[in-house]
mmCIF file of N, CA and C in Angstrom:
data_model
loop_
_atom_site.group_PDB
_atom_site.id
_atom_site.type_symbol
_atom_site.label_atom_id
_atom_site.label_comp_id
_atom_site.label_asym_id
_atom_site.label_seq_id
_atom_site.Cartn_x
_atom_site.Cartn_y
_atom_site.Cartn_z
ATOM 1 N N MET A 1 36.443 -0.057 -23.626
ATOM 2 C CA MET A 1 35.573 -1.209 -23.516
ATOM 3 C C MET A 1 34.875 -1.243 -22.152
ATOM 4 N N ARG A 2 35.598 -0.882 -21.094
ATOM 5 C CA ARG A 2 34.993 -0.904 -19.761
ATOM 6 C C ARG A 2 33.835 0.067 -19.650
ATOM 7 N N ILE A 3 33.967 1.194 -20.277
ATOM 8 C CA ILE A 3 32.890 2.197 -20.190
ATOM 9 C C ILE A 3 31.600 1.659 -20.791
ATOM 10 N N TRP A 4 31.697 0.884 -21.863
ATOM 11 C CA TRP A 4 30.496 0.311 -22.482
ATOM 12 C C TRP A 4 29.864 -0.741 -21.575
ATOM 13 N N THR A 5 30.681 -1.459 -20.868
ATOM 14 C CA THR A 5 30.174 -2.455 -19.923
ATOM 15 C C THR A 5 29.421 -1.761 -18.790
ATOM 16 N N VAL A 6 29.981 -0.670 -18.298
ATOM 17 C CA VAL A 6 29.329 0.081 -17.235
ATOM 18 C C VAL A 6 28.008 0.675 -17.734
ATOM 19 N N ILE A 7 28.022 1.221 -18.929
ATOM 20 C CA ILE A 7 26.798 1.802 -19.504
ATOM 21 C C ILE A 7 25.746 0.721 -19.698
ATOM 22 N N LEU A 8 26.126 -0.421 -20.207
ATOM 23 C CA LEU A 8 25.191 -1.530 -20.408
ATOM 24 C C LEU A 8 24.619 -2.000 -19.080
ATOM 25 N N PHE A 9 25.465 -2.138 -18.076
ATOM 26 C CA PHE A 9 25.009 -2.564 -16.752
ATOM 27 C C PHE A 9 24.040 -1.538 -16.159
ATOM 28 N N ALA A 10 24.360 -0.267 -16.265
ATOM 29 C CA ALA A 10 23.494 0.794 -15.729
ATOM 30 C C ALA A 10 22.142 0.800 -16.438
ATOM 31 N N THR A 11 22.143 0.605 -17.737
ATOM 32 C CA THR A 11 20.898 0.562 -18.501
ATOM 33 C C THR A 11 20.042 -0.631 -18.080
ATOM 34 N N ALA A 12 20.660 -1.780 -17.920
ATOM 35 C CA ALA A 12 19.928 -2.979 -17.493
ATOM 36 C C ALA A 12 19.362 -2.798 -16.094
ATOM 37 N N LEU A 13 20.136 -2.198 -15.211
ATOM 38 C CA LEU A 13 19.681 -1.966 -13.844
ATOM 39 C C LEU A 13 18.499 -1.006 -13.826
ATOM 40 N N THR A 14 18.562 0.032 -14.626
ATOM 41 C CA THR A 14 17.448 0.983 -14.715
ATOM 42 C C THR A 14 16.187 0.297 -15.204
ATOM 43 N N ALA A 15 16.311 -0.565 -16.191
ATOM 44 C CA ALA A 15 15.152 -1.298 -16.708
ATOM 45 C C ALA A 15 14.557 -2.188 -15.624
ATOM 46 N N CYS A 16 15.395 -2.827 -14.830
ATOM 47 C CA CYS A 16 14.912 -3.688 -13.745
ATOM 48 C C CYS A 16 14.149 -2.868 -12.699
ATOM 49 N N VAL A 17 14.671 -1.717 -12.368
ATOM 50 C CA VAL A 17 14.017 -0.854 -11.383
ATOM 51 C C VAL A 17 12.652 -0.412 -11.906
ATOM 52 N N GLU A 18 12.578 -0.052 -13.168
ATOM 53 C CA GLU A 18 11.306 0.373 -13.754
ATOM 54 C C GLU A 18 10.292 -0.759 -13.750
ATOM 55 N N VAL A 19 10.721 -1.957 -14.078
ATOM 56 C CA VAL A 19 9.822 -3.112 -14.071
ATOM 57 C C VAL A 19 9.349 -3.377 -12.646
ATOM 58 N N GLN A 20 10.262 -3.320 -11.671
ATOM 59 C CA GLN A 20 9.891 -3.547 -10.273
ATOM 60 C C GLN A 20 8.864 -2.513 -9.812
ATOM 61 N N GLN A 21 9.062 -1.259 -10.186
ATOM 62 C CA GLN A 21 8.116 -0.210 -9.802
ATOM 63 C C GLN A 21 6.751 -0.446 -10.442
ATOM 64 N N ALA A 22 6.741 -0.894 -11.679
ATOM 65 C CA ALA A 22 5.474 -1.177 -12.355
ATOM 66 C C ALA A 22 4.741 -2.327 -11.668
ATOM 67 N N VAL A 23 5.475 -3.359 -11.295
ATOM 68 C CA VAL A 23 4.865 -4.497 -10.595
ATOM 69 C C VAL A 23 4.322 -4.049 -9.244
ATOM 70 N N ASP A 24 5.102 -3.249 -8.520
ATOM 71 C CA ASP A 24 4.680 -2.753 -7.212
ATOM 72 C C ASP A 24 3.417 -1.906 -7.345
ATOM 73 N N ASN A 25 3.379 -1.019 -8.319
ATOM 74 C CA ASN A 25 2.199 -0.170 -8.519
ATOM 75 C C ASN A 25 0.962 -0.997 -8.870
ATOM 76 N N THR A 26 1.143 -2.020 -9.691
ATOM 77 C CA THR A 26 0.022 -2.892 -10.055
ATOM 78 C C THR A 26 -0.491 -3.645 -8.832
ATOM 79 N N ALA A 27 0.416 -4.155 -8.024
ATOM 80 C CA ALA A 27 0.010 -4.880 -6.808
ATOM 81 C C ALA A 27 -0.719 -3.950 -5.848
ATOM 82 N N ARG A 28 -0.225 -2.730 -5.698
ATOM 83 C CA ARG A 28 -0.871 -1.766 -4.795
ATOM 84 C C ARG A 28 -2.284 -1.428 -5.282
ATOM 85 N N GLN A 29 -2.453 -1.284 -6.584
ATOM 86 C CA GLN A 29 -3.792 -1.009 -7.115
ATOM 87 C C GLN A 29 -4.724 -2.183 -6.837
ATOM 88 N N GLY A 30 -4.229 -3.401 -7.043
ATOM 89 C CA GLY A 30 -5.039 -4.584 -6.776
ATOM 90 C C GLY A 30 -5.379 -4.760 -5.310
ATOM 91 N N ALA A 31 -4.490 -4.317 -4.445
ATOM 92 C CA ALA A 31 -4.694 -4.461 -3.001
ATOM 93 C C ALA A 31 -5.743 -3.494 -2.461
ATOM 94 N N LYS A 32 -6.004 -2.424 -3.159
ATOM 95 C CA LYS A 32 -6.945 -1.410 -2.665
ATOM 96 C C LYS A 32 -8.333 -1.988 -2.409
ATOM 97 N N GLY A 33 -8.780 -2.878 -3.268
ATOM 98 C CA GLY A 33 -10.107 -3.474 -3.092
ATOM 99 C C GLY A 33 -10.213 -4.257 -1.791
ATOM 100 N N VAL A 34 -9.158 -4.982 -1.462
ATOM 101 C CA VAL A 34 -9.154 -5.777 -0.228
ATOM 102 C C VAL A 34 -9.162 -4.863 0.989
ATOM 103 N N VAL A 35 -8.346 -3.816 0.960
ATOM 104 C CA VAL A 35 -8.294 -2.897 2.092
ATOM 105 C C VAL A 35 -9.636 -2.190 2.249
ATOM 106 N N THR A 36 -10.232 -1.769 1.148
ATOM 107 C CA THR A 36 -11.540 -1.120 1.198
ATOM 108 C C THR A 36 -12.585 -2.055 1.799
ATOM 109 N N GLU A 37 -12.609 -3.299 1.336
ATOM 110 C CA GLU A 37 -13.556 -4.286 1.858
ATOM 111 C C GLU A 37 -13.336 -4.517 3.356
ATOM 112 N N THR A 38 -12.084 -4.626 3.757
ATOM 113 C CA THR A 38 -11.774 -4.877 5.163
ATOM 114 C C THR A 38 -12.188 -3.704 6.029
ATOM 115 N N LEU A 39 -11.908 -2.492 5.576
ATOM 116 C CA LEU A 39 -12.331 -1.316 6.343
ATOM 117 C C LEU A 39 -13.851 -1.278 6.480
ATOM 118 N N ALA A 40 -14.553 -1.582 5.400
ATOM 119 C CA ALA A 40 -16.018 -1.509 5.410
ATOM 120 C C ALA A 40 -16.650 -2.595 6.282
ATOM 121 N N THR A 41 -16.041 -3.767 6.327
ATOM 122 C CA THR A 41 -16.676 -4.877 7.039
ATOM 123 C C THR A 41 -16.124 -5.129 8.435
ATOM 124 N N ARG A 42 -14.873 -4.757 8.671
ATOM 125 C CA ARG A 42 -14.257 -5.097 9.958
ATOM 126 C C ARG A 42 -13.857 -3.882 10.796
ATOM 127 N N PHE A 43 -14.057 -2.708 10.255
ATOM 128 C CA PHE A 43 -13.749 -1.481 10.990
ATOM 129 C C PHE A 43 -14.967 -0.551 10.921
ATOM 130 N N PRO A 44 -16.035 -0.893 11.628
ATOM 131 C CA PRO A 44 -17.278 -0.109 11.520
ATOM 132 C C PRO A 44 -17.133 1.329 12.030
ATOM 133 N N GLN A 45 -16.080 1.625 12.789
ATOM 134 C CA GLN A 45 -15.885 2.974 13.306
ATOM 135 C C GLN A 45 -15.387 3.944 12.224
ATOM 136 N N VAL A 46 -14.963 3.427 11.069
ATOM 137 C CA VAL A 46 -14.505 4.303 9.989
ATOM 138 C C VAL A 46 -15.736 4.833 9.246
ATOM 139 N N PRO A 47 -15.922 6.163 9.217
ATOM 140 C CA PRO A 47 -17.063 6.726 8.484
ATOM 141 C C PRO A 47 -16.995 6.366 6.997
ATOM 142 N N LYS A 48 -18.141 6.129 6.402
ATOM 143 C CA LYS A 48 -18.188 5.697 5.004
ATOM 144 C C LYS A 48 -17.462 6.661 4.067
ATOM 145 N N GLN A 49 -17.582 7.958 4.321
ATOM 146 C CA GLN A 49 -16.943 8.924 3.427
ATOM 147 C C GLN A 49 -15.421 8.925 3.552
ATOM 148 N N LEU A 50 -14.896 8.258 4.578
ATOM 149 C CA LEU A 50 -13.448 8.200 4.763
ATOM 150 C C LEU A 50 -12.830 6.867 4.353
ATOM 151 N N ILE A 51 -13.637 5.922 3.917
ATOM 152 C CA ILE A 51 -13.087 4.611 3.560
ATOM 153 C C ILE A 51 -12.078 4.730 2.426
ATOM 154 N N THR A 52 -12.395 5.455 1.381
ATOM 155 C CA THR A 52 -11.456 5.586 0.260
ATOM 156 C C THR A 52 -10.189 6.339 0.658
ATOM 157 N N PRO A 53 -10.290 7.505 1.327
ATOM 158 C CA PRO A 53 -9.045 8.160 1.749
ATOM 159 C C PRO A 53 -8.231 7.320 2.729
ATOM 160 N N PHE A 54 -8.891 6.603 3.634
ATOM 161 C CA PHE A 54 -8.176 5.750 4.575
ATOM 162 C C PHE A 54 -7.490 4.596 3.834
ATOM 163 N N THR A 55 -8.166 4.051 2.843
ATOM 164 C CA THR A 55 -7.565 2.990 2.022
ATOM 165 C C THR A 55 -6.277 3.492 1.386
ATOM 166 N N ASP A 56 -6.330 4.694 0.831
ATOM 167 C CA ASP A 56 -5.127 5.263 0.208
ATOM 168 C C ASP A 56 -4.000 5.428 1.219
ATOM 169 N N CYS A 57 -4.319 5.889 2.422
ATOM 170 C CA CYS A 57 -3.296 6.045 3.467
ATOM 171 C C CYS A 57 -2.678 4.698 3.833
ATOM 172 N N ILE A 58 -3.508 3.690 3.947
ATOM 173 C CA ILE A 58 -3.015 2.358 4.313
ATOM 174 C C ILE A 58 -2.116 1.803 3.216
ATOM 175 N N ILE A 59 -2.568 1.885 1.980
ATOM 176 C CA ILE A 59 -1.767 1.381 0.857
ATOM 177 C C ILE A 59 -0.444 2.133 0.768
ATOM 178 N N ASP A 60 -0.494 3.452 0.890
ATOM 179 C CA ASP A 60 0.723 4.264 0.775
ATOM 180 C C ASP A 60 1.740 3.964 1.870
ATOM 181 N N ASN A 61 1.286 3.495 3.021
ATOM 182 C CA ASN A 61 2.180 3.237 4.141
ATOM 183 C C ASN A 61 2.441 1.753 4.386
ATOM 184 N N SER A 62 2.034 0.910 3.461
ATOM 185 C CA SER A 62 2.261 -0.533 3.575
ATOM 186 C C SER A 62 3.570 -0.934 2.907
ATOM 187 N N THR A 63 4.213 -1.930 3.486
ATOM 188 C CA THR A 63 5.436 -2.484 2.898
ATOM 189 C C THR A 63 5.069 -3.462 1.781
ATOM 190 N N ALA A 64 6.071 -3.902 1.063
ATOM 191 C CA ALA A 64 5.841 -4.882 0.000
ATOM 192 C C ALA A 64 5.258 -6.178 0.564
ATOM 193 N N LEU A 65 5.715 -6.607 1.727
ATOM 194 C CA LEU A 65 5.170 -7.828 2.341
ATOM 195 C C LEU A 65 3.705 -7.653 2.727
ATOM 196 N N GLU A 66 3.357 -6.477 3.204
ATOM 197 C CA GLU A 66 1.956 -6.216 3.563
ATOM 198 C C GLU A 66 1.082 -6.167 2.313
ATOM 199 N N ILE A 67 1.606 -5.577 1.256
ATOM 200 C CA ILE A 67 0.863 -5.565 -0.013
ATOM 201 C C ILE A 67 0.651 -6.999 -0.481
ATOM 202 N N ARG A 68 1.653 -7.834 -0.314
ATOM 203 C CA ARG A 68 1.516 -9.248 -0.696
ATOM 204 C C ARG A 68 0.392 -9.909 0.101
ATOM 205 N N GLU A 69 0.261 -9.564 1.370
ATOM 206 C CA GLU A 69 -0.827 -10.112 2.201
ATOM 207 C C GLU A 69 -2.183 -9.680 1.641
ATOM 208 N N TYR A 70 -2.304 -8.438 1.233
ATOM 209 C CA TYR A 70 -3.576 -7.958 0.675
ATOM 210 C C TYR A 70 -3.897 -8.670 -0.642
ATOM 211 N N VAL A 71 -2.884 -8.865 -1.466
ATOM 212 C CA VAL A 71 -3.089 -9.562 -2.740
ATOM 213 C C VAL A 71 -3.499 -11.013 -2.475
ATOM 214 N N ARG A 72 -2.875 -11.638 -1.483
ATOM 215 C CA ARG A 72 -3.264 -13.004 -1.105
ATOM 216 C C ARG A 72 -4.724 -13.025 -0.672
ATOM 217 N N ALA A 73 -5.113 -12.037 0.122
ATOM 218 C CA ALA A 73 -6.493 -11.965 0.599
ATOM 219 C C ALA A 73 -7.469 -11.754 -0.553
ATOM 220 N N ALA A 74 -7.031 -11.070 -1.591
ATOM 221 C CA ALA A 74 -7.893 -10.894 -2.764
ATOM 222 C C ALA A 74 -8.199 -12.237 -3.416
ATOM 223 N N ALA A 75 -7.258 -13.166 -3.331
ATOM 224 C CA ALA A 75 -7.448 -14.481 -3.950
ATOM 225 C C ALA A 75 -8.206 -15.446 -3.054
ATOM 226 N N VAL A 76 -7.916 -15.429 -1.741
ATOM 227 C CA VAL A 76 -8.502 -16.436 -0.854
ATOM 228 C C VAL A 76 -9.525 -15.872 0.121
ATOM 229 N N GLY A 77 -9.602 -14.571 0.222
ATOM 230 C CA GLY A 77 -10.565 -13.950 1.123
ATOM 231 C C GLY A 77 -9.891 -13.289 2.311
ATOM 232 N N VAL A 78 -10.567 -12.297 2.832
ATOM 233 C CA VAL A 78 -10.067 -11.553 3.993
ATOM 234 C C VAL A 78 -10.198 -12.427 5.232
ATOM 235 N N ASP A 79 -9.134 -12.454 6.036
ATOM 236 C CA ASP A 79 -9.167 -13.218 7.277
ATOM 237 C C ASP A 79 -8.548 -12.390 8.393
ATOM 238 N N ASP A 80 -8.337 -13.024 9.542
ATOM 239 C CA ASP A 80 -7.776 -12.307 10.693
ATOM 240 C C ASP A 80 -6.370 -11.776 10.423
ATOM 241 N N THR A 81 -5.602 -12.474 9.589
ATOM 242 C CA THR A 81 -4.260 -11.999 9.246
ATOM 243 C C THR A 81 -4.334 -10.692 8.472
ATOM 244 N N THR A 82 -5.273 -10.608 7.564
ATOM 245 C CA THR A 82 -5.462 -9.376 6.796
ATOM 246 C C THR A 82 -5.834 -8.236 7.733
ATOM 247 N N THR A 83 -6.756 -8.494 8.621
ATOM 248 C CA THR A 83 -7.197 -7.474 9.571
ATOM 249 C C THR A 83 -6.041 -7.034 10.467
ATOM 250 N N ALA A 84 -5.264 -7.972 10.950
ATOM 251 C CA ALA A 84 -4.123 -7.640 11.807
ATOM 252 C C ALA A 84 -3.080 -6.832 11.050
ATOM 253 N N THR A 85 -2.873 -7.163 9.800
ATOM 254 C CA THR A 85 -1.916 -6.412 8.984
ATOM 255 C C THR A 85 -2.370 -4.963 8.840
ATOM 256 N N ILE A 86 -3.644 -4.772 8.555
ATOM 257 C CA ILE A 86 -4.180 -3.415 8.409
ATOM 258 C C ILE A 86 -4.090 -2.659 9.735
ATOM 259 N N LYS A 87 -4.408 -3.327 10.837
ATOM 260 C CA LYS A 87 -4.293 -2.683 12.153
ATOM 261 C C LYS A 87 -2.861 -2.219 12.413
ATOM 262 N N GLY A 88 -1.903 -3.041 12.037
ATOM 263 C CA GLY A 88 -0.501 -2.681 12.216
ATOM 264 C C GLY A 88 -0.112 -1.447 11.422
ATOM 265 N N VAL A 89 -0.591 -1.376 10.188
ATOM 266 C CA VAL A 89 -0.303 -0.209 9.345
ATOM 267 C C VAL A 89 -1.002 1.024 9.905
ATOM 268 N N LEU A 90 -2.222 0.857 10.392
ATOM 269 C CA LEU A 90 -2.970 1.980 10.967
ATOM 270 C C LEU A 90 -2.279 2.575 12.189
ATOM 271 N N ALA A 91 -1.508 1.778 12.904
ATOM 272 C CA ALA A 91 -0.858 2.238 14.130
ATOM 273 C C ALA A 91 0.419 3.043 13.872
ATOM 274 N N ARG A 92 0.919 3.038 12.655
ATOM 275 C CA ARG A 92 2.161 3.754 12.358
ATOM 276 C C ARG A 92 1.944 5.270 12.384
ATOM 277 N N PRO A 93 2.908 6.003 12.909
ATOM 278 C CA PRO A 93 2.766 7.466 12.973
ATOM 279 C C PRO A 93 2.506 8.110 11.603
ATOM 280 N N GLU A 94 3.157 7.611 10.563
ATOM 281 C CA GLU A 94 2.957 8.185 9.228
ATOM 282 C C GLU A 94 1.519 7.960 8.750
ATOM 283 N N THR A 95 0.981 6.790 9.060
ATOM 284 C CA THR A 95 -0.399 6.497 8.670
ATOM 285 C C THR A 95 -1.364 7.360 9.470
ATOM 286 N N VAL A 96 -1.112 7.516 10.757
ATOM 287 C CA VAL A 96 -1.972 8.349 11.606
ATOM 288 C C VAL A 96 -2.003 9.782 11.082
ATOM 289 N N GLN A 97 -0.859 10.308 10.693
ATOM 290 C CA GLN A 97 -0.810 11.662 10.126
ATOM 291 C C GLN A 97 -1.618 11.748 8.837
ATOM 292 N N CYS A 98 -1.493 10.741 8.006
ATOM 293 C CA CYS A 98 -2.253 10.701 6.751
ATOM 294 C C CYS A 98 -3.750 10.639 7.031
ATOM 295 N N LEU A 99 -4.156 9.815 7.999
ATOM 296 C CA LEU A 99 -5.569 9.681 8.357
ATOM 297 C C LEU A 99 -6.121 10.996 8.904
ATOM 298 N N GLN A 100 -5.328 11.681 9.723
ATOM 299 C CA GLN A 100 -5.766 12.971 10.261
ATOM 300 C C GLN A 100 -5.953 13.988 9.146
ATOM 301 N N ALA A 101 -5.016 14.029 8.214
ATOM 302 C CA ALA A 101 -5.125 14.959 7.094
ATOM 303 C C ALA A 101 -6.358 14.641 6.239
ATOM 304 N N ALA A 102 -6.607 13.364 5.999
ATOM 305 C CA ALA A 102 -7.777 12.957 5.212
ATOM 306 C C ALA A 102 -9.064 13.338 5.939
ATOM 307 N N SER A 103 -9.075 13.166 7.258
ATOM 308 C CA SER A 103 -10.269 13.534 8.040
ATOM 309 C C SER A 103 -10.510 15.032 7.965
ATOM 310 N N LEU A 104 -9.453 15.821 8.075
ATOM 311 C CA LEU A 104 -9.596 17.276 7.992
ATOM 312 C C LEU A 104 -10.103 17.714 6.620
ATOM 313 N N ARG A 105 -9.541 17.108 5.571
ATOM 314 C CA ARG A 105 -9.976 17.450 4.202
ATOM 315 C C ARG A 105 -11.460 17.148 3.991
ATOM 316 N N ASN A 106 -11.944 16.127 4.679
ATOM 317 C CA ASN A 106 -13.341 15.718 4.510
ATOM 318 C C ASN A 106 -14.258 16.304 5.592
ATOM 319 N N GLY A 107 -13.718 17.221 6.403
ATOM 320 C CA GLY A 107 -14.526 17.905 7.401
ATOM 321 C C GLY A 107 -14.962 17.054 8.571
ATOM 322 N N ILE A 108 -14.243 15.994 8.864
ATOM 323 C CA ILE A 108 -14.621 15.091 9.951
ATOM 324 C C ILE A 108 -14.034 15.570 11.283
ATOM 325 N N LEU A 109 -12.828 16.092 11.300
ATOM 326 C CA LEU A 109 -12.206 16.558 12.545
ATOM 327 C C LEU A 109 -12.421 18.037 12.724
#
């Protein structure tokens, strides 16, 4: 009987993880528009051809709380908090490496 309880619990936990991942992926997709808009309007030093790759780097290196900020901005508009959040993500070493790789792929560096 215990083995069935463990199997049932493991199955339920797996389903929860899958649902959480689906929600996270949906939120990240929705957040891309806000990050793209912010890069285009508040970061004029980013070349136009790099806005999409930079957006991907930012989204990939953002935490769940940062993604929540982008989703909030999608509903109420981009503000200084959104810009500060993006600046914080841009400063991370992992994001910098991603940005450098994207620049190289696009022939910028």
